[in-house]
Amino acid sequence: MKSLDALCFGAHPDDVELTSGGLAARLAGDGHAVGIVDLTRGELASRGDPALREREAQAAAVALGVSLRRTLALPDGGLDRRDPAQLKAVVECLREHRPRLVVAPDRHDEHPDHIEASCLVARACYLSGLARYPADGERHRPARVLFALYRHGPEPDVVVDVSAVWARRMVALHAHASQLDPAAGPGTYLTAPGFLGEVEARARAWGARAGVEFGEGYRVRGPLPVLDPSAR
C-alpha cells in the first residue's frame, strides 16, 4: 500500500472530526495522502451502534476528502497504553501506512480513553522505529507527532489555520448524526444546547490568536524548525 503523508488517530469514531478534522481536510485538499484511524468502534457510546457509527465515520471521511479510514477495533472504555496487544496493533498500523506526520489526541483530557489513546499512539510511534520490536512490518518512525487539543489542556504550541476548510470540517462533524441529534437517543454533552456553538467559539478563539478566522490547536514535542523566517 502507498505510504501516507499523514495519519490522524482518534479514540472514537467522531474524535478526529472534533479535534483535527480541519488539518486532515486541509492536507487532503493540498494533495497529500491522509488517513484516519479510529482506535475503537465506539461501542460503549450511549447512542448509535458500531455498524451505524462506522457508516457515519465513512461519510465523514468522504466530506474531509481523506483517502483512508479504518478502525483497529480496540476495546472502547478499555484503551490501555500498557497492553502489549494494543501497542502491537498500533505499531503494525504505523508500519503498514508509514506516515510522515501523526496526529494523536492530547493527553490533557477528562476522558480516560483520550488520555490512554494519546500515550498509546505516542509510545507506538517510538517503538515502531525499533528494528527488534516484535511486530509485523518494516520499522518506521514518523518524522513528527502533533497532539490535538480539545476542550481541556495547555495553550497550543501550534495553531493551524483551517478557515478555508471550516465548512467541510462541520459537514464531516454533522455526519455523526447519531451523536449530535438530540432526538436520536439519551442526552449527552454533545447534544447539550450550545455544544456546536462551543466548537465554533473554540476554533474562533484559537484562530484569533494566530490572526485567522478559524484555528485548531496542537501541542508538539520539541522545537519546530523554521526553514524560512520570512515566510508568512
Tab-separated table of C-alpha atoms in Angstrom:
chain	number	residue	atom	x	y	z
A	1	MET	CA	0.000	0.000	0.000
A	2	LYS	CA	1.155	3.544	-0.744
A	3	SER	CA	2.642	5.358	2.230
A	4	LEU	CA	0.555	8.112	3.784
A	5	ASP	CA	1.735	11.656	4.331
A	6	ALA	CA	-0.359	11.993	7.495
A	7	LEU	CA	-2.292	9.665	9.784
A	8	CYS	CA	-4.778	11.052	12.313
A	9	PHE	CA	-5.734	8.872	15.285
A	10	GLY	CA	-8.868	9.177	17.395
A	11	ALA	CA	-10.049	7.080	20.315
A	12	HIS	CA	-13.636	7.048	18.988
A	13	PRO	CA	-15.226	7.475	15.550
A	14	ASP	CA	-16.005	11.212	15.949
A	15	ASP	CA	-12.854	12.329	17.777
A	16	VAL	CA	-10.828	13.379	14.743
A	17	GLU	CA	-13.728	15.494	13.458
A	18	LEU	CA	-13.865	17.271	16.824
A	19	THR	CA	-10.143	17.983	17.042
A	20	SER	CA	-8.120	17.693	13.851
A	21	GLY	CA	-10.646	17.401	11.032
A	22	GLY	CA	-9.627	20.756	9.633
A	23	LEU	CA	-5.971	19.774	9.408
A	24	ALA	CA	-6.932	16.486	7.730
A	25	ALA	CA	-9.131	18.305	5.218
A	26	ARG	CA	-6.526	20.941	4.520
A	27	LEU	CA	-3.755	18.399	3.935
A	28	ALA	CA	-6.011	16.283	1.729
A	29	GLY	CA	-7.070	19.347	-0.248
A	30	ASP	CA	-3.428	20.182	-0.882
A	31	GLY	CA	-2.902	16.764	-2.457
A	32	HIS	CA	-1.414	14.902	0.496
A	33	ALA	CA	-2.363	11.295	1.241
A	34	VAL	CA	-4.207	11.415	4.572
A	35	GLY	CA	-5.705	8.622	6.649
A	36	ILE	CA	-7.836	8.416	9.791
A	37	VAL	CA	-7.644	5.571	12.288
A	38	ASP	CA	-10.335	5.124	14.934
A	39	LEU	CA	-8.821	3.054	17.723
A	40	THR	CA	-12.229	1.781	18.887
A	41	ARG	CA	-15.643	1.325	17.295
A	42	GLY	CA	-17.288	3.461	19.977
A	43	GLU	CA	-19.351	0.515	21.169
A	44	LEU	CA	-19.867	1.900	24.680
A	45	ALA	CA	-21.415	5.140	23.446
A	46	SER	CA	-24.889	5.898	24.753
A	47	ARG	CA	-26.054	6.446	21.167
A	48	GLY	CA	-25.611	4.567	17.917
A	49	ASP	CA	-24.392	1.000	17.429
A	50	PRO	CA	-20.960	0.208	15.931
A	51	ALA	CA	-22.372	-0.510	12.460
A	52	LEU	CA	-24.125	2.859	12.312
A	53	ARG	CA	-21.100	4.662	13.664
A	54	GLU	CA	-18.929	3.016	11.018
A	55	ARG	CA	-21.231	4.304	8.263
A	56	GLU	CA	-21.159	7.778	9.766
A	57	ALA	CA	-17.360	7.678	10.035
A	58	GLN	CA	-17.013	6.739	6.374
A	59	ALA	CA	-19.379	9.553	5.353
A	60	ALA	CA	-17.306	11.968	7.410
A	61	ALA	CA	-14.134	10.725	5.712
A	62	VAL	CA	-15.662	11.494	2.314
A	63	ALA	CA	-16.534	15.014	3.491
A	64	LEU	CA	-12.953	15.580	4.666
A	65	GLY	CA	-11.514	14.188	1.444
A	66	VAL	CA	-9.163	11.708	3.110
A	67	SER	CA	-8.045	8.607	1.249
A	68	LEU	CA	-8.355	6.067	4.076
A	69	ARG	CA	-10.414	5.451	7.190
A	70	ARG	CA	-10.163	2.297	9.286
A	71	THR	CA	-10.727	1.085	12.816
A	72	LEU	CA	-8.409	-1.042	14.918
A	73	ALA	CA	-11.412	-2.248	16.967
A	74	LEU	CA	-9.602	-1.924	20.288
A	75	PRO	CA	-11.903	-2.016	23.346
A	76	ASP	CA	-13.952	1.116	23.923
A	77	GLY	CA	-13.542	2.065	27.568
A	78	GLY	CA	-10.522	-0.198	27.790
A	79	LEU	CA	-7.736	1.531	25.901
A	80	ASP	CA	-4.512	0.823	27.764
A	81	ARG	CA	-1.046	2.060	26.853
A	82	ARG	CA	0.457	-0.880	28.792
A	83	ASP	CA	-1.419	-3.605	26.909
A	84	PRO	CA	1.130	-5.330	24.626
A	85	ALA	CA	-1.561	-6.420	22.160
A	86	GLN	CA	-2.940	-2.890	21.791
A	87	LEU	CA	0.528	-1.421	21.390
A	88	LYS	CA	1.400	-4.039	18.777
A	89	ALA	CA	-1.765	-3.224	16.817
A	90	VAL	CA	-0.885	0.477	16.645
A	91	VAL	CA	2.743	-0.242	15.749
A	92	GLU	CA	1.664	-2.528	12.909
A	93	CYS	CA	-0.727	0.145	11.679
A	94	LEU	CA	2.109	2.682	11.609
A	95	ARG	CA	4.429	0.263	9.833
A	96	GLU	CA	1.761	-0.531	7.263
A	97	HIS	CA	0.857	3.061	6.386
A	98	ARG	CA	4.247	4.678	7.134
A	99	PRO	CA	3.036	8.251	7.734
A	100	ARG	CA	5.478	11.143	7.938
A	101	LEU	CA	3.092	13.029	10.232
A	102	VAL	CA	0.985	11.507	13.009
A	103	VAL	CA	-1.786	13.372	14.801
A	104	ALA	CA	-2.802	11.928	18.171
A	105	PRO	CA	-5.259	13.024	20.868
A	106	ASP	CA	-3.759	15.225	23.547
A	107	ARG	CA	-3.378	13.654	26.968
A	108	HIS	CA	-4.824	16.662	28.816
A	109	ASP	CA	-8.425	15.485	28.770
A	110	GLU	CA	-11.075	14.224	31.159
A	111	HIS	CA	-11.964	11.144	29.076
A	112	PRO	CA	-9.846	8.133	30.112
A	113	ASP	CA	-9.802	6.751	26.570
A	114	HIS	CA	-8.460	10.032	25.194
A	115	ILE	CA	-5.659	10.017	27.751
A	116	GLU	CA	-4.736	6.407	27.033
A	117	ALA	CA	-5.017	6.929	23.266
A	118	SER	CA	-2.567	9.821	23.446
A	119	CYS	CA	0.000	7.792	25.346
A	120	LEU	CA	-0.613	4.642	23.307
A	121	VAL	CA	-0.040	6.371	19.960
A	122	ALA	CA	2.976	8.327	21.213
A	123	ARG	CA	4.601	5.183	22.570
A	124	ALA	CA	3.837	3.258	19.385
A	125	CYS	CA	5.390	5.989	17.244
A	126	TYR	CA	8.691	5.460	19.050
A	127	LEU	CA	8.624	1.668	19.286
A	128	SER	CA	7.641	1.340	15.625
A	129	GLY	CA	11.113	2.569	14.738
A	130	LEU	CA	12.904	-0.175	16.641
A	131	ALA	CA	14.067	-2.982	14.360
A	132	ARG	CA	13.718	-5.568	17.146
A	133	TYR	CA	10.260	-4.567	18.324
A	134	PRO	CA	8.162	-7.738	17.813
A	135	ALA	CA	5.517	-6.627	15.331
A	136	ASP	CA	4.843	-7.219	11.670
A	137	GLY	CA	6.179	-4.785	9.093
A	138	GLU	CA	9.383	-2.915	8.408
A	139	ARG	CA	10.392	-0.469	11.113
A	140	HIS	CA	9.181	3.090	10.675
A	141	ARG	CA	9.172	6.169	12.879
A	142	PRO	CA	7.083	9.224	11.944
A	143	ALA	CA	9.023	12.447	11.497
A	144	ARG	CA	6.586	14.479	13.616
A	145	VAL	CA	3.776	13.864	16.102
A	146	LEU	CA	1.181	16.542	16.831
A	147	PHE	CA	-1.212	16.272	19.776
A	148	ALA	CA	-4.656	17.696	19.013
A	149	LEU	CA	-6.239	19.757	21.764
A	150	TYR	CA	-9.932	19.514	22.508
A	151	ARG	CA	-11.764	21.008	25.473
A	152	HIS	CA	-9.040	20.985	28.117
A	153	GLY	CA	-5.316	21.371	28.281
A	154	PRO	CA	-2.498	23.868	27.987
A	155	GLU	CA	-2.082	26.643	25.471
A	156	PRO	CA	-1.394	25.309	21.973
A	157	ASP	CA	2.162	25.312	20.668
A	158	VAL	CA	0.850	25.440	17.113
A	159	VAL	CA	-2.354	26.869	15.638
A	160	VAL	CA	-3.285	25.583	12.184
A	161	ASP	CA	-5.386	27.892	10.024
A	162	VAL	CA	-8.442	25.869	8.989
A	163	SER	CA	-10.576	28.795	7.833
A	164	ALA	CA	-10.709	27.647	4.208
A	165	VAL	CA	-11.917	24.149	5.161
A	166	TRP	CA	-14.120	25.033	8.112
A	167	ALA	CA	-17.346	24.288	6.234
A	168	ARG	CA	-16.033	20.842	5.243
A	169	ARG	CA	-14.993	20.165	8.831
A	170	MET	CA	-18.510	20.926	10.036
A	171	VAL	CA	-20.121	18.782	7.319
A	172	ALA	CA	-17.901	15.924	8.497
A	173	LEU	CA	-18.858	16.519	12.123
A	174	HIS	CA	-22.566	16.576	11.272
A	175	ALA	CA	-22.146	13.209	9.548
A	176	HIS	CA	-22.081	11.755	13.082
A	177	ALA	CA	-25.814	12.350	13.451
A	178	SER	CA	-26.277	9.549	15.981
A	179	GLN	CA	-24.078	11.508	18.385
A	180	LEU	CA	-25.384	15.031	17.680
A	181	ASP	CA	-29.111	14.753	17.009
A	182	PRO	CA	-30.999	15.404	20.276
A	183	ALA	CA	-33.827	13.136	19.098
A	184	ALA	CA	-31.567	10.156	18.373
A	185	GLY	CA	-31.189	8.896	21.944
A	186	PRO	CA	-30.409	9.834	25.539
A	187	GLY	CA	-28.874	13.202	26.192
A	188	THR	CA	-25.095	13.612	26.269
A	189	TYR	CA	-22.806	16.614	26.368
A	190	LEU	CA	-22.673	16.502	22.548
A	191	THR	CA	-26.432	17.123	22.416
A	192	ALA	CA	-26.444	19.849	25.056
A	193	PRO	CA	-27.683	23.249	23.882
A	194	GLY	CA	-24.778	25.318	22.687
A	195	PHE	CA	-22.371	22.420	22.065
A	196	LEU	CA	-21.823	23.223	18.401
A	197	GLY	CA	-21.522	26.890	19.309
A	198	GLU	CA	-18.784	25.908	21.761
A	199	VAL	CA	-16.938	24.038	18.997
A	200	GLU	CA	-17.051	27.123	16.784
A	201	ALA	CA	-16.147	29.504	19.607
A	202	ARG	CA	-13.058	27.469	20.473
A	203	ALA	CA	-11.921	27.450	16.846
A	204	ARG	CA	-12.505	31.183	16.576
A	205	ALA	CA	-10.568	31.821	19.793
A	206	TRP	CA	-7.566	29.789	18.624
A	207	GLY	CA	-7.820	31.394	15.208
A	208	ALA	CA	-7.825	34.876	16.741
A	209	ARG	CA	-4.506	34.147	18.465
A	210	ALA	CA	-2.983	33.390	15.066
A	211	GLY	CA	-4.717	36.200	13.210
A	212	VAL	CA	-7.072	33.932	11.227
A	213	GLU	CA	-10.797	33.191	11.343
A	214	PHE	CA	-10.748	29.544	12.477
A	215	GLY	CA	-7.888	27.588	14.015
A	216	GLU	CA	-7.111	24.195	15.516
A	217	GLY	CA	-4.719	23.947	18.463
A	218	TYR	CA	-1.915	21.425	18.798
A	219	ARG	CA	0.891	20.577	21.180
A	220	VAL	CA	4.226	19.391	19.856
A	221	ARG	CA	7.270	17.811	21.491
A	222	GLY	CA	10.482	19.613	20.727
A	223	PRO	CA	11.042	22.729	18.648
A	224	LEU	CA	9.603	23.103	15.179
A	225	PRO	CA	12.247	24.131	12.636
A	226	VAL	CA	11.615	27.313	10.667
A	227	LEU	CA	13.256	26.990	7.276
A	228	ASP	CA	12.226	30.427	6.034
A	229	PRO	CA	11.989	33.041	8.812
A	230	SER	CA	10.370	35.488	6.389
A	231	ALA	CA	7.532	33.128	5.417
A	232	ARG	CA	4.034	34.073	6.469
